[in-house]
């Protein structure tokens, strides 16, 4: 599955294409995430490790890199990659909610009805490609991939605007912006704190 989106600010350049992650994509992941593992040595493992605290600090960096490499090469990691030509420029993770145990340790996201729920929970887009529709293209592709796997409910944990209406720095929007999910039909179903809303899309 490949989807193409044109970057709004540079229509003369190559269109962005998105597709599902393959077992052979580890070189693309390392090229995209860089030596910092996308952010702070995370390597898209934050939702996969519980508890956090000391356990998380010990996992950051090389342990996370090795763990995520195993997920990717075994086919256990599900996600969408975005490319500008052959260059990887964006990432979105998805999977069954039960595959991300750290969600259960976050009080704001606890639910009793999680067995049939899928989750879209992590984005990383290179700085120069942000605010150009890449996250939307990644999300739409993730939704299609979940539909293909017979998913019925998709959950997200978006970052809202600040209380005075300003956008948060990109570092804090790694779960995706709230306004994007609203545009795509997701509805707020729980908000135990302002900064941690829970949205769902019923397919």
mmCIF file of C-alpha atoms in Angstrom, residues 13-182:
data_model
loop_
_atom_site.group_PDB
_atom_site.id
_atom_site.type_symbol
_atom_site.label_atom_id
_atom_site.label_comp_id
_atom_site.label_asym_id
_atom_site.label_seq_id
_atom_site.Cartn_x
_atom_site.Cartn_y
_atom_site.Cartn_z
ATOM 1 C CA UNK A 13 9.749 18.942 -5.362
ATOM 2 C CA UNK A 14 9.056 15.223 -5.317
ATOM 3 C CA UNK A 15 5.775 14.072 -3.792
ATOM 4 C CA UNK A 16 5.859 12.283 -0.456
ATOM 5 C CA UNK A 17 4.963 8.599 -0.617
ATOM 6 C CA UNK A 18 3.895 6.501 2.362
ATOM 7 C CA UNK A 19 3.806 2.735 2.806
ATOM 8 C CA UNK A 20 3.672 0.061 5.475
ATOM 9 C CA UNK A 21 6.821 -0.959 7.312
ATOM 10 C CA UNK A 22 8.630 -4.045 6.006
ATOM 11 C CA UNK A 23 10.897 -6.475 7.856
ATOM 12 C CA UNK A 24 13.770 -5.258 5.676
ATOM 13 C CA UNK A 25 13.280 -1.573 6.548
ATOM 14 C CA UNK A 26 15.696 -1.344 9.474
ATOM 15 C CA UNK A 27 18.223 0.690 7.414
ATOM 16 C CA UNK A 28 15.448 3.210 6.673
ATOM 17 C CA UNK A 29 14.560 3.403 10.381
ATOM 18 C CA UNK A 30 18.159 4.089 11.398
ATOM 19 C CA UNK A 31 18.559 6.692 8.641
ATOM 20 C CA UNK A 32 15.386 8.450 9.778
ATOM 21 C CA UNK A 33 15.815 8.212 13.559
ATOM 22 C CA UNK A 34 19.524 9.032 13.530
ATOM 23 C CA UNK A 35 21.933 8.554 16.406
ATOM 24 C CA UNK A 36 19.423 10.043 18.855
ATOM 25 C CA UNK A 37 16.871 7.324 18.176
ATOM 26 C CA UNK A 38 14.316 9.913 16.996
ATOM 27 C CA UNK A 39 14.187 11.598 20.422
ATOM 28 C CA UNK A 40 16.187 10.993 23.590
ATOM 29 C CA UNK A 41 17.154 7.428 22.715
ATOM 30 C CA UNK A 42 13.512 6.349 22.478
ATOM 31 C CA UNK A 43 13.635 4.311 19.266
ATOM 32 C CA UNK A 44 9.818 4.143 19.353
ATOM 33 C CA UNK A 45 9.903 2.024 22.504
ATOM 34 C CA UNK A 46 8.236 4.392 24.971
ATOM 35 C CA UNK A 47 4.773 2.818 24.833
ATOM 36 C CA UNK A 48 6.258 -0.689 24.726
ATOM 37 C CA UNK A 49 8.115 -0.535 28.064
ATOM 38 C CA UNK A 50 6.566 -0.490 31.505
ATOM 39 C CA UNK A 51 7.096 0.698 34.128
ATOM 40 C CA UNK A 52 8.966 3.861 33.238
ATOM 41 C CA UNK A 53 11.189 5.725 35.697
ATOM 42 C CA UNK A 54 14.426 3.869 36.344
ATOM 43 C CA UNK A 55 13.468 1.106 33.910
ATOM 44 C CA UNK A 56 13.068 3.643 31.110
ATOM 45 C CA UNK A 57 16.343 5.428 31.845
ATOM 46 C CA UNK A 58 18.189 2.130 31.669
ATOM 47 C CA UNK A 59 16.552 1.312 28.322
ATOM 48 C CA UNK A 60 17.204 4.625 26.575
ATOM 49 C CA UNK A 61 19.724 4.526 23.766
ATOM 50 C CA UNK A 62 21.365 1.272 22.732
ATOM 51 C CA UNK A 63 19.018 -1.123 24.636
ATOM 52 C CA UNK A 64 16.004 0.489 22.967
ATOM 53 C CA UNK A 65 17.723 0.394 19.578
ATOM 54 C CA UNK A 66 18.415 -3.338 19.867
ATOM 55 C CA UNK A 67 14.894 -4.053 21.112
ATOM 56 C CA UNK A 68 13.191 -2.114 18.330
ATOM 57 C CA UNK A 69 15.463 -3.683 15.711
ATOM 58 C CA UNK A 70 14.192 -7.101 16.832
ATOM 59 C CA UNK A 71 10.594 -5.877 16.613
ATOM 60 C CA UNK A 72 11.114 -4.583 13.080
ATOM 61 C CA UNK A 73 13.059 -7.561 11.701
ATOM 62 C CA UNK A 74 10.648 -10.077 13.224
ATOM 63 C CA UNK A 75 7.643 -8.290 11.748
ATOM 64 C CA UNK A 76 6.168 -7.561 15.184
ATOM 65 C CA UNK A 77 6.473 -3.798 14.752
ATOM 66 C CA UNK A 78 3.700 -2.232 12.691
ATOM 67 C CA UNK A 79 4.087 1.220 11.237
ATOM 68 C CA UNK A 80 4.037 3.522 8.239
ATOM 69 C CA UNK A 81 7.083 5.133 6.640
ATOM 70 C CA UNK A 82 7.042 8.321 4.545
ATOM 71 C CA UNK A 83 9.592 8.890 1.778
ATOM 72 C CA UNK A 84 10.756 11.815 -0.303
ATOM 73 C CA UNK A 85 12.080 9.834 -3.228
ATOM 74 C CA UNK A 86 14.249 7.198 -1.561
ATOM 75 C CA UNK A 87 14.849 9.276 1.572
ATOM 76 C CA UNK A 88 12.830 8.299 4.680
ATOM 77 C CA UNK A 89 11.308 11.460 6.181
ATOM 78 C CA UNK A 90 8.508 10.318 8.501
ATOM 79 C CA UNK A 91 7.268 7.506 10.726
ATOM 80 C CA UNK A 92 4.004 6.538 12.405
ATOM 81 C CA UNK A 93 3.567 3.560 14.752
ATOM 82 C CA UNK A 94 0.370 1.582 15.177
ATOM 83 C CA UNK A 95 -0.721 -1.772 16.563
ATOM 84 C CA UNK A 96 -3.176 -3.415 18.909
ATOM 85 C CA UNK A 97 -3.474 -1.403 22.093
ATOM 86 C CA UNK A 98 -2.485 -4.439 24.153
ATOM 87 C CA UNK A 99 0.937 -4.358 22.449
ATOM 88 C CA UNK A 100 1.724 -1.054 24.199
ATOM 89 C CA UNK A 101 1.633 -1.825 27.952
ATOM 90 C CA UNK A 102 2.817 1.612 29.035
ATOM 91 C CA UNK A 103 -0.617 2.956 28.102
ATOM 92 C CA UNK A 104 -2.015 1.085 31.087
ATOM 93 C CA UNK A 105 0.366 2.859 33.460
ATOM 94 C CA UNK A 106 -0.820 6.278 32.260
ATOM 95 C CA UNK A 107 -3.898 7.019 34.371
ATOM 96 C CA UNK A 108 -5.377 9.371 31.771
ATOM 97 C CA UNK A 109 -5.527 6.567 29.179
ATOM 98 C CA UNK A 110 -6.833 3.666 31.242
ATOM 99 C CA UNK A 111 -9.904 1.943 29.836
ATOM 100 C CA UNK A 112 -11.804 -1.246 30.550
ATOM 101 C CA UNK A 113 -12.580 -2.010 26.897
ATOM 102 C CA UNK A 114 -9.186 -2.433 25.233
ATOM 103 C CA UNK A 115 -9.145 -5.973 23.846
ATOM 104 C CA UNK A 116 -10.475 -5.063 20.391
ATOM 105 C CA UNK A 117 -8.883 -1.605 20.228
ATOM 106 C CA UNK A 118 -6.056 -0.566 17.922
ATOM 107 C CA UNK A 119 -3.696 2.302 18.669
ATOM 108 C CA UNK A 120 -1.923 4.972 16.600
ATOM 109 C CA UNK A 121 0.482 6.469 19.077
ATOM 110 C CA UNK A 122 3.839 7.713 17.803
ATOM 111 C CA UNK A 123 5.050 10.034 15.037
ATOM 112 C CA UNK A 124 8.491 11.206 13.992
ATOM 113 C CA UNK A 125 8.911 13.559 11.034
ATOM 114 C CA UNK A 126 12.118 15.291 9.991
ATOM 115 C CA UNK A 127 11.984 18.975 10.899
ATOM 116 C CA UNK A 128 11.970 20.343 7.338
ATOM 117 C CA UNK A 129 8.987 18.140 6.437
ATOM 118 C CA UNK A 130 6.717 19.140 9.319
ATOM 119 C CA UNK A 131 3.512 21.140 8.842
ATOM 120 C CA UNK A 132 3.242 19.922 5.260
ATOM 121 C CA UNK A 133 0.617 17.173 5.542
ATOM 122 C CA UNK A 134 3.027 14.297 6.166
ATOM 123 C CA UNK A 135 1.463 13.359 9.523
ATOM 124 C CA UNK A 136 -1.982 13.307 7.927
ATOM 125 C CA UNK A 137 -0.764 11.032 5.130
ATOM 126 C CA UNK A 138 0.853 8.710 7.686
ATOM 127 C CA UNK A 139 -2.322 8.574 9.774
ATOM 128 C CA UNK A 140 -4.564 7.869 6.794
ATOM 129 C CA UNK A 141 -2.272 5.040 5.739
ATOM 130 C CA UNK A 142 -2.285 3.627 9.280
ATOM 131 C CA UNK A 143 -6.090 3.699 9.330
ATOM 132 C CA UNK A 144 -6.200 1.777 6.043
ATOM 133 C CA UNK A 145 -3.697 -0.754 7.363
ATOM 134 C CA UNK A 146 -5.815 -1.316 10.478
ATOM 135 C CA UNK A 147 -8.979 -1.693 8.381
ATOM 136 C CA UNK A 148 -7.137 -4.314 6.311
ATOM 137 C CA UNK A 149 -6.467 -6.184 9.566
ATOM 138 C CA UNK A 150 -10.186 -6.088 10.456
ATOM 139 C CA UNK A 151 -9.787 -3.479 13.197
ATOM 140 C CA UNK A 152 -13.006 -1.808 14.349
ATOM 141 C CA UNK A 153 -11.859 0.818 16.861
ATOM 142 C CA UNK A 154 -8.748 3.014 16.644
ATOM 143 C CA UNK A 155 -7.469 5.009 19.587
ATOM 144 C CA UNK A 156 -5.139 8.028 19.647
ATOM 145 C CA UNK A 157 -3.618 10.203 22.389
ATOM 146 C CA UNK A 158 -3.144 13.590 20.714
ATOM 147 C CA UNK A 159 -1.297 16.646 21.923
ATOM 148 C CA UNK A 160 -3.697 19.599 22.278
ATOM 149 C CA UNK A 161 -2.916 23.259 21.827
ATOM 150 C CA UNK A 162 -1.837 25.078 24.966
ATOM 151 C CA UNK A 163 -4.668 26.520 27.060
ATOM 152 C CA UNK A 164 -4.038 29.947 25.507
ATOM 153 C CA UNK A 165 -4.374 28.472 22.014
ATOM 154 C CA UNK A 166 -0.721 28.210 21.004
ATOM 155 C CA UNK A 167 0.947 25.196 19.420
ATOM 156 C CA UNK A 168 3.312 23.113 21.517
ATOM 157 C CA UNK A 169 6.941 22.626 20.429
ATOM 158 C CA UNK A 170 7.339 19.664 18.070
ATOM 159 C CA UNK A 171 9.047 17.610 20.817
ATOM 160 C CA UNK A 172 5.737 17.470 22.691
ATOM 161 C CA UNK A 173 3.571 16.574 19.682
ATOM 162 C CA UNK A 174 5.003 13.129 19.050
ATOM 163 C CA UNK A 175 1.571 11.535 19.566
ATOM 164 C CA UNK A 176 0.081 13.729 16.823
ATOM 165 C CA UNK A 177 -1.833 17.035 16.964
ATOM 166 C CA UNK A 178 -5.394 17.030 18.266
ATOM 167 C CA UNK A 179 -6.774 19.101 15.374
ATOM 168 C CA UNK A 180 -5.475 16.566 12.824
ATOM 169 C CA UNK A 181 -7.333 13.672 14.414
ATOM 170 C CA UNK A 182 -10.511 15.729 14.587
#
